[in-house]
Each structure stands twice: as structure tokens, then as C-alpha cells.
């Protein structure tokens, strides 16, 4: 009997120490990025914010992304948009669901719809946080191709869904001065497939799939999205509340099928990184540069170098983060999708290196922000 009590006591003590250890592991401070590995949040749970983007506010970074569930069903929006916060970019606190899908099957953001690549910006005029995302209506696969918008008074939410639609109905593209007639779309005689899709959609608005939002130095915001059955990227001016489009937009790299756009600005030059269109499978990234947001944009090739550069190290771009207060410091953020078990998707964050106005992205098994002190020339 005494032996039984002794064993039970020992087992209880062992359990206690294991719990303490687990708790300690969950809260262990991370000091580096480990691309492609599990990335535990403050509770020790792998971060669930896929196709994400960041917003920096008063010393804190907020990471918004798609909350995925296990299995193939996780590729649809069963929960909503998840938010995390961090002061150092390595350690992330779970802030919960910022935008929840609706239980009402007739709602645009009904549970089971496709809600991808959420991005949040702050609008000073209305003093609200504005979230944009790619929305596909319940049961319609990728047919609807809409942009969705939600707003909140508080950065972490809850966000209120406003509407979803196809941008810029009735508008023709804006062309930089000097564009020749041959390079302009002519809906009486569309010259190729992408022009044909563009003209088909003029009346109802352009398709809006993979997307991002970029706020320029002058406070103007732009929505960039895959349009025309993904054949072209549109860069569209947003109104002064960031909750709608003005009708002014440029078509970028028409006819080449680009997804996963991410824009940033460095030394007055605009940079755009995107991918090809191969579903969840990785393909070579591509980058472009321009002196004006409306172009002309120059195709610059694949920014990735080294092993697996031709598959973007297994990832697909989602955002480029300018690190606050650090000159020349930009982080390329990508998703390593795992469509069979969506929740297990990984994050690939890598430093961007500038060589003049050229950019390069190399693989690191692990790294920290001090690499920027060495790599930028
Ligand atoms: C690639 C896109 O970049 C993703 O956001 C997602 O829409 C998948 N295609 C779906 O196949």
C-alpha cells in the first residue's frame, strides 16, 4: 500500500514538472526566424495567419492572416481572419479572431466561403482600421473574384464586414504619358486573351483575386490584385477613406498570369514581387520596378538566388515588410502552403538584399535582424 502511495506521489511530481516544462517551452523567447519551421505563438501553438500581412502601430506589429483548420477543408474560411501582435517580430501574441465568418449562409462572408490574403491599413481620416481581402462566395469556387472590405475602431478587431464587389466597373485603365496606342486596350478589337477578359469585365467590374494594399508616403493607398482570370495585375487607387476605389488604375504585366503581389518602396523606387499561377504549388517568384506606382513597370526576373530559387524556396509571396526604424530593411514574407492539411502551412520570412536598385532574396535556415547590418550595400 505504502509503495502504491509512493508511486502515485512520484507520478504527480513528474506530471507537475512536465507541465512546468511545457509552459516554459510555450513561453520561451525566440530570438531568430526559422523559415519553414513550426512557429509557436505565446501559447506554444503554431501561428495560424496564412496569406498574411503586417501593420505597424506605435511600437507594435500586428500580423493578420487566414485562420486555417486541419485537412483540406481548411482551404476554405471556416473561422475567419486571425490576428497576432509582436514587439520584436520573433515572438507573437495571439490576439484572437479579428474578422469572423458568418453563420448565415446568405452572407457574403458565410462560413465555408474562400477568404484569402487579408491586409489591414489604418485610415487617419475616419480613424478606423480597414481590412481588405480576396473573397469567393460560398459554394462558387473561385468564380466570384471579389474584393471584400471590413472596418474596426480597434486594430485587433472585431472587424465589421462592409461589402464585397468587383472593383472599378465602367472604368478604363490609366496609362502613363508616352504609352503608345498599340499598348492600350481597345475593347472594339481586343488583341489578346487578357484584353478580352478586361473588356468582358468593364461593365461589372474587374476580377479581384490575390491581393495586397500599399500605402504610399503621401498617404494614398493602392489596392493591387490579380484581375482578368489572373492574366494581369491591377494597381488601383483607393479613395481617401481606403474603403473603396476611385476608378483610376493601371494594368501591370498584362497577359502573363501573376499572383501573390506585394509592393514596397525603397529610395523613391517602387518594387513589386509576385508569383506565377500554379495553385498551391510553388513556382519562381518575379519582380518588377517602377518610378511611378502607375508604371511603366519593368520586369526584372526572379529575385531569389541559390538552391530552390526556382520554386521560391517552396513558398509564395504574401507581403514585404519595411522594418520600422531600420533603414534599407525589408522582409520578404511567403507562405509554404500545405493544402492537404491547411493548418500546417509554414511561413518563410527572408531578408531582402539591395544591390543598387537590384534585389536578391537568399535562403537562411535561421537568421535575425542583425543580417541587415551586413547584407545591404
Ligand atoms: C494561389 C493563390 O496565391 C492562393 O492565395 C490561393 O488562391 C491558391 N492559388 C488556390 O489554389
Coordinates of C-alpha atoms and ligand atoms in Angstrom, one line a residue:
X1 CA 0.0 0.0 0.0
X2 CA 2.8 2.4 1.0
X3 CA 4.5 1.5 -2.3
X4 CA 1.4 2.5 -4.2
X5 CA 1.2 5.9 -2.5
X6 CA 4.9 6.4 -3.1
X7 CA 4.5 5.7 -6.8
X8 CA 1.4 7.9 -7.1
X9 CA 3.3 10.8 -5.4
X10 CA 6.2 10.3 -7.7
X11 CA 3.9 10.3 -10.8
X12 CA 2.2 13.5 -9.5
X13 CA 5.5 15.3 -9.1
X14 CA 6.7 14.1 -12.5
X15 CA 3.4 15.5 -14.1
X16 CA 3.9 18.8 -12.3
X17 CA 7.4 19.2 -13.6
X18 CA 6.3 18.2 -17.2
X19 CA 3.6 20.9 -17.1
X20 CA 6.0 23.5 -15.8
X21 CA 8.4 22.5 -18.6
X22 CA 5.7 22.6 -21.3
X23 CA 4.6 26.0 -20.1
X24 CA 8.2 27.2 -20.1
X25 CA 8.7 25.9 -23.6
X26 CA 5.5 27.6 -24.8
X27 CA 6.6 30.9 -23.4
X28 CA 10.3 30.6 -24.4
X29 CA 11.5 33.7 -26.1
X30 CA 12.5 33.3 -29.7
X31 CA 15.5 35.3 -30.9
X32 CA 15.6 34.3 -34.6
X33 CA 13.5 33.4 -37.6
X34 CA 13.5 29.8 -38.7
X35 CA 11.8 29.8 -42.2
X36 CA 9.6 26.8 -43.0
X37 CA 9.6 25.5 -39.4
X38 CA 6.7 25.5 -36.9
X39 CA 6.4 29.0 -35.4
X40 CA 4.9 28.8 -31.9
X41 CA 2.9 31.8 -30.6
X42 CA 2.8 32.9 -26.9
X43 CA 0.7 29.8 -26.1
X44 CA 3.0 27.4 -27.9
X45 CA 0.6 26.9 -30.8
X46 CA 1.8 27.2 -34.4
X47 CA 0.8 30.7 -35.7
X48 CA -2.3 30.5 -37.8
X49 CA -2.2 33.5 -40.1
X50 CA -1.7 32.4 -43.7
X51 CA -1.6 34.6 -46.7
X52 CA -1.0 37.4 -44.2
X53 CA 0.2 40.9 -43.9
X54 CA 1.6 43.2 -41.2
X55 CA 0.6 46.6 -39.8
X56 CA 2.9 48.6 -37.6
X57 CA 1.4 50.8 -35.0
X58 CA 3.1 52.6 -32.1
X59 CA 5.9 50.1 -31.5
X60 CA 3.8 47.0 -32.1
X61 CA 3.5 44.9 -35.2
X62 CA 0.1 43.2 -36.0
X63 CA 0.0 40.2 -38.2
X64 CA -3.3 39.4 -39.9
X65 CA -3.8 36.2 -41.9
X66 CA -6.2 33.4 -42.8
X67 CA -7.1 31.1 -39.9
X68 CA -6.9 27.6 -41.4
X69 CA -8.3 24.4 -39.9
X70 CA -6.9 20.9 -40.3
X71 CA -7.4 18.9 -43.5
X72 CA -8.4 20.0 -47.0
X73 CA -11.5 21.8 -45.6
X74 CA -9.0 24.3 -44.1
X75 CA -8.5 25.9 -47.5
X76 CA -12.0 27.4 -47.1
X77 CA -12.7 30.0 -44.4
X78 CA -14.3 28.1 -41.5
X79 CA -13.3 30.7 -38.8
X80 CA -12.0 34.0 -40.2
X81 CA -9.0 36.3 -40.0
X82 CA -6.6 35.7 -37.1
X83 CA -4.6 38.5 -35.5
X84 CA -1.3 38.3 -33.6
X85 CA 0.9 41.1 -32.1
X86 CA 4.6 41.4 -31.5
X87 CA 7.2 44.0 -30.4
X88 CA 10.2 42.2 -31.9
X89 CA 8.8 40.2 -34.9
X90 CA 10.1 36.9 -33.5
X91 CA 7.6 36.4 -30.6
X92 CA 3.9 36.7 -31.4
X93 CA 0.9 37.0 -29.0
X94 CA -2.4 35.5 -30.0
X95 CA -4.9 38.4 -30.3
X96 CA -7.7 36.1 -31.5
X97 CA -10.1 36.3 -34.5
X98 CA -10.2 39.8 -35.9
X99 CA -12.9 39.1 -38.5
X100 CA -15.2 36.2 -38.0
X101 CA -17.0 34.4 -40.9
X102 CA -20.8 34.5 -40.6
X103 CA -23.0 31.5 -39.7
X104 CA -25.6 32.9 -42.2
X105 CA -25.2 31.0 -45.4
X106 CA -26.6 34.0 -47.4
X107 CA -23.9 36.4 -46.0
X108 CA -21.0 37.3 -48.4
X109 CA -18.6 36.0 -45.8
X110 CA -20.5 32.9 -44.9
X111 CA -18.6 30.1 -43.1
X112 CA -17.1 27.9 -45.8
X113 CA -16.5 30.7 -48.3
X114 CA -13.0 31.4 -49.5
X115 CA -11.5 34.4 -47.8
X116 CA -7.8 34.9 -48.6
X117 CA -4.8 37.3 -48.2
X118 CA -6.3 39.8 -45.7
X119 CA -4.4 43.0 -45.3
X120 CA -5.1 45.8 -42.8
X121 CA -4.3 49.5 -43.1
X122 CA -5.2 52.5 -40.8
X123 CA -7.1 55.4 -42.2
X124 CA -6.5 58.7 -40.4
X125 CA -9.5 60.5 -41.9
X126 CA -12.1 58.1 -40.5
X127 CA -9.8 56.9 -37.6
X128 CA -10.6 53.3 -38.4
X129 CA -8.7 50.2 -39.3
X130 CA -9.6 48.9 -42.8
X131 CA -9.2 45.3 -43.7
X132 CA -9.3 44.2 -47.4
X133 CA -9.3 40.6 -48.6
X134 CA -10.0 38.4 -51.6
X135 CA -13.4 36.9 -51.3
X136 CA -15.1 34.0 -53.1
X137 CA -18.7 33.4 -52.3
X138 CA -19.8 30.2 -50.6
X139 CA -20.0 27.2 -53.0
X140 CA -18.8 29.1 -56.0
X141 CA -15.2 28.0 -56.0
X142 CA -13.1 30.9 -57.5
X143 CA -15.8 32.3 -59.7
X144 CA -16.9 35.5 -57.9
X145 CA -13.3 37.0 -57.7
X146 CA -14.4 39.9 -55.4
X147 CA -12.6 42.3 -53.1
X148 CA -14.1 42.4 -49.6
X149 CA -13.7 45.1 -47.0
X150 CA -14.3 45.3 -43.3
X151 CA -13.6 48.0 -40.7
X152 CA -12.9 48.3 -37.0
X153 CA -12.2 51.0 -34.4
X154 CA -9.6 48.7 -32.7
X155 CA -6.7 47.2 -34.5
X156 CA -7.2 43.7 -33.2
X157 CA -10.9 43.9 -34.1
X158 CA -13.7 42.8 -34.1
X159 CA -13.9 44.0 -37.7
X160 CA -17.4 44.6 -39.2
X161 CA -17.8 43.4 -42.8
X162 CA -19.0 46.2 -45.1
X163 CA -19.3 44.8 -48.6
X164 CA -17.7 42.8 -51.4
X165 CA -17.6 43.7 -55.1
X166 CA -15.5 43.7 -58.3
X167 CA -13.6 47.0 -58.4
X168 CA -13.8 49.8 -60.9
X169 CA -16.9 48.9 -63.0
X170 CA -17.2 51.2 -66.1
X171 CA -13.6 52.4 -65.9
X172 CA -10.8 52.1 -68.5
X173 CA -7.2 51.8 -67.4
X174 CA -5.0 54.8 -66.7
X175 CA -1.8 54.9 -68.8
X176 CA 1.4 56.8 -68.0
X177 CA 2.3 59.6 -70.5
X178 CA 4.0 58.1 -73.5
X179 CA 2.1 54.9 -73.7
X180 CA 1.5 54.1 -77.4
X181 CA -1.9 53.4 -78.7
X182 CA -0.8 49.8 -79.5
X183 CA -0.2 49.3 -75.8
X184 CA -3.6 50.4 -74.8
X185 CA -6.6 48.1 -74.6
X186 CA -9.1 48.6 -77.3
X187 CA -12.4 46.9 -76.5
X188 CA -13.6 47.2 -80.1
X189 CA -10.7 45.0 -81.1
X190 CA -9.2 43.2 -78.1
X191 CA -5.8 42.0 -79.2
X192 CA -5.3 39.0 -76.9
X193 CA -6.9 36.9 -74.1
X194 CA -6.2 39.3 -71.3
X195 CA -7.6 42.3 -73.2
X196 CA -10.6 40.1 -73.9
X197 CA -11.2 39.4 -70.2
X198 CA -10.6 43.0 -69.3
X199 CA -13.3 44.1 -71.9
X200 CA -15.7 41.4 -70.8
X201 CA -15.5 42.8 -67.2
X202 CA -15.6 46.5 -67.8
X203 CA -19.3 46.7 -67.2
X204 CA -19.4 44.6 -64.0
X205 CA -16.0 45.5 -62.6
X206 CA -12.6 43.8 -62.8
X207 CA -12.0 40.4 -61.1
X208 CA -10.0 40.8 -57.9
X209 CA -8.2 37.7 -56.5
X210 CA -4.7 37.6 -54.9
X211 CA -4.2 41.0 -53.4
X212 CA -2.4 43.4 -51.3
X213 CA -2.7 47.0 -50.1
X214 CA 0.1 49.5 -50.2
X215 CA 0.0 53.0 -48.5
X216 CA 2.4 55.4 -50.1
X217 CA 4.4 58.2 -48.3
X218 CA 1.8 60.8 -49.3
X219 CA -0.9 58.7 -47.6
X220 CA -2.6 57.5 -50.8
X221 CA -3.5 53.8 -50.7
X222 CA -3.5 51.4 -53.6
X223 CA -5.1 48.0 -53.9
X224 CA -3.2 45.6 -56.1
X225 CA -4.9 42.5 -57.3
X226 CA -4.9 39.7 -59.9
X227 CA -7.5 40.5 -62.4
X228 CA -8.7 39.2 -65.8
X229 CA -8.6 35.5 -64.8
X230 CA -5.2 36.2 -63.2
X231 CA -3.8 37.3 -66.6
X232 CA -3.0 40.8 -65.3
X233 CA -2.3 42.7 -62.1
X234 CA -4.3 45.9 -61.5
X235 CA -2.9 48.6 -59.3
X236 CA -5.9 50.6 -58.2
X237 CA -6.1 53.9 -56.3
X238 CA -8.3 53.8 -53.2
X239 CA -10.5 56.6 -52.0
X240 CA -9.5 58.8 -49.1
X241 CA -11.2 56.5 -46.5
X242 CA -9.4 53.5 -48.0
X243 CA -12.8 51.8 -48.1
X244 CA -13.4 51.9 -51.9
X245 CA -11.8 52.5 -55.3
X246 CA -11.7 55.8 -57.3
X247 CA -11.7 54.3 -60.8
X248 CA -8.1 55.1 -61.5
X249 CA -6.0 52.0 -62.1
X250 CA -3.1 50.7 -64.1
X251 CA -2.7 47.2 -65.7
X252 CA 0.6 45.6 -64.9
X253 CA 2.3 42.8 -66.9
X254 CA -0.9 42.1 -68.9
X255 CA -1.2 38.6 -70.3
X256 CA 1.4 36.9 -68.0
X257 CA -0.6 35.5 -65.2
X258 CA 0.7 36.9 -61.9
X259 CA -0.5 36.1 -58.4
X260 CA 0.6 36.9 -54.8
X261 CA 1.5 40.6 -55.3
X262 CA 3.5 42.6 -52.7
X263 CA 4.6 46.2 -53.2
X264 CA 7.1 48.2 -51.3
X265 CA 9.1 51.4 -51.9
X266 CA 12.8 52.0 -51.4
X267 CA 14.8 55.2 -52.2
X268 CA 11.8 56.5 -54.3
X269 CA 11.5 53.4 -56.4
X270 CA 8.5 51.1 -56.3
X271 CA 9.2 47.3 -56.1
X272 CA 6.6 44.6 -56.8
X273 CA 7.2 40.9 -56.1
X274 CA 4.7 38.3 -57.3
X275 CA 4.5 34.7 -58.4
X276 CA 3.2 32.7 -61.3
X277 CA -0.1 30.9 -61.1
X278 CA 0.3 27.2 -60.2
X279 CA -2.4 26.8 -57.5
X280 CA -0.9 25.9 -54.1
X281 CA 2.4 24.6 -55.7
X282 CA 5.4 26.9 -55.7
X283 CA 6.8 28.5 -58.8
X284 CA 9.5 31.1 -59.5
X285 CA 8.9 34.5 -57.9
X286 CA 9.1 37.5 -60.2
X287 CA 9.8 41.1 -59.5
X288 CA 9.3 44.5 -61.1
X289 CA 10.3 48.0 -60.5
X290 CA 8.9 51.4 -61.5
X291 CA 9.4 55.1 -60.9
X292 CA 5.7 55.7 -60.6
X293 CA 3.1 53.5 -58.9
X294 CA 1.1 53.5 -62.2
X295 CA 4.2 52.4 -64.2
X296 CA 5.6 51.7 -66.6
X297 CA 6.7 48.6 -64.6
X298 CA 9.8 46.8 -65.7
X299 CA 10.0 43.0 -65.4
X300 CA 13.3 42.2 -63.5
X301 CA 13.2 38.4 -63.3
X302 CA 13.4 36.2 -60.2
X303 CA 14.7 37.8 -57.0
X304 CA 15.5 34.5 -55.4
X305 CA 19.0 33.1 -55.6
X306 CA 20.6 29.8 -54.7
X307 CA 19.2 26.4 -54.1
X308 CA 15.4 26.1 -54.7
X309 CA 15.3 29.7 -56.0
X310 CA 13.2 28.4 -59.0
X311 CA 10.4 27.4 -56.5
X312 CA 10.8 30.5 -54.2
X313 CA 12.2 28.1 -51.6
X314 CA 8.9 26.3 -51.6
X315 CA 6.9 29.4 -50.8
X316 CA 4.7 32.1 -52.5
X317 CA 4.9 35.8 -51.7
X318 CA 2.3 37.4 -49.4
X319 CA 3.8 40.6 -48.1
X320 CA 7.0 42.7 -47.9
X321 CA 7.6 44.3 -44.5
X322 CA 9.6 47.5 -44.1
X323 CA 11.1 47.0 -40.6
X324 CA 10.2 50.1 -38.5
X325 CA 13.1 52.5 -37.8
X326 CA 15.7 50.4 -39.7
X327 CA 16.9 51.8 -43.0
X328 CA 17.1 49.5 -46.0
X329 CA 15.4 46.8 -44.0
X330 CA 12.7 44.8 -45.8
X331 CA 11.5 41.3 -45.0
X332 CA 10.1 39.1 -47.8
X333 CA 7.2 37.1 -46.4
X334 CA 5.9 34.0 -48.1
X335 CA 3.6 31.0 -47.4
X336 CA 4.6 27.4 -47.8
X337 CA 1.2 26.0 -48.4
X338 CA 0.1 22.5 -47.3
X339 CA -3.3 22.2 -49.0
X340 CA -3.9 18.6 -47.7
X341 CA -3.6 19.9 -44.1
X342 CA -4.1 23.6 -44.5
X343 CA -3.4 24.4 -40.8
X344 CA 0.1 23.1 -41.1
X345 CA 1.2 25.7 -43.7
X346 CA 4.5 27.3 -42.8
X347 CA 5.9 30.8 -43.1
X348 CA 9.1 31.7 -45.0
X349 CA 10.4 35.1 -44.0
X350 CA 13.7 36.1 -45.6
X351 CA 15.7 39.3 -45.7
X352 CA 15.8 41.3 -49.0
X353 CA 19.2 42.4 -50.1
X354 CA 19.7 45.5 -52.2
X355 CA 22.5 45.7 -54.8
X356 CA 22.0 49.2 -56.2
X357 CA 18.3 49.1 -57.3
X358 CA 18.5 45.3 -57.7
X359 CA 17.1 43.0 -55.1
X360 CA 18.0 39.5 -54.1
X361 CA 16.5 37.0 -51.7
X362 CA 18.6 34.2 -50.3
X363 CA 17.8 31.3 -48.1
X364 CA 18.7 31.1 -44.4
X365 CA 17.9 28.2 -42.1
X366 CA 17.8 30.7 -39.4
X367 CA 18.5 34.4 -39.1
X368 CA 17.8 37.5 -37.2
X369 CA 17.6 41.2 -37.9
X370 CA 21.3 41.7 -37.5
X371 CA 21.8 40.3 -41.0
X372 CA 20.7 43.6 -42.4
X373 CA 23.7 45.2 -40.8
X374 CA 25.9 43.0 -43.1
X375 CA 23.9 42.4 -46.3
X376 CA 22.8 45.8 -47.6
X377 CA 25.3 47.5 -49.9
Ligands
LIG1 C1 -2.7 30.6 -55.3 C2 -3.1 31.8 -54.5 O1 -2.0 32.6 -54.4 C3 -3.6 31.4 -53.2 O2 -3.9 32.6 -52.5 C4 -4.8 30.5 -53.4 O3 -5.8 31.3 -54.1 C5 -4.4 29.3 -54.3 N1 -3.9 29.8 -55.5 C6 -5.6 28.5 -54.6 O4 -5.2 27.4 -55.5

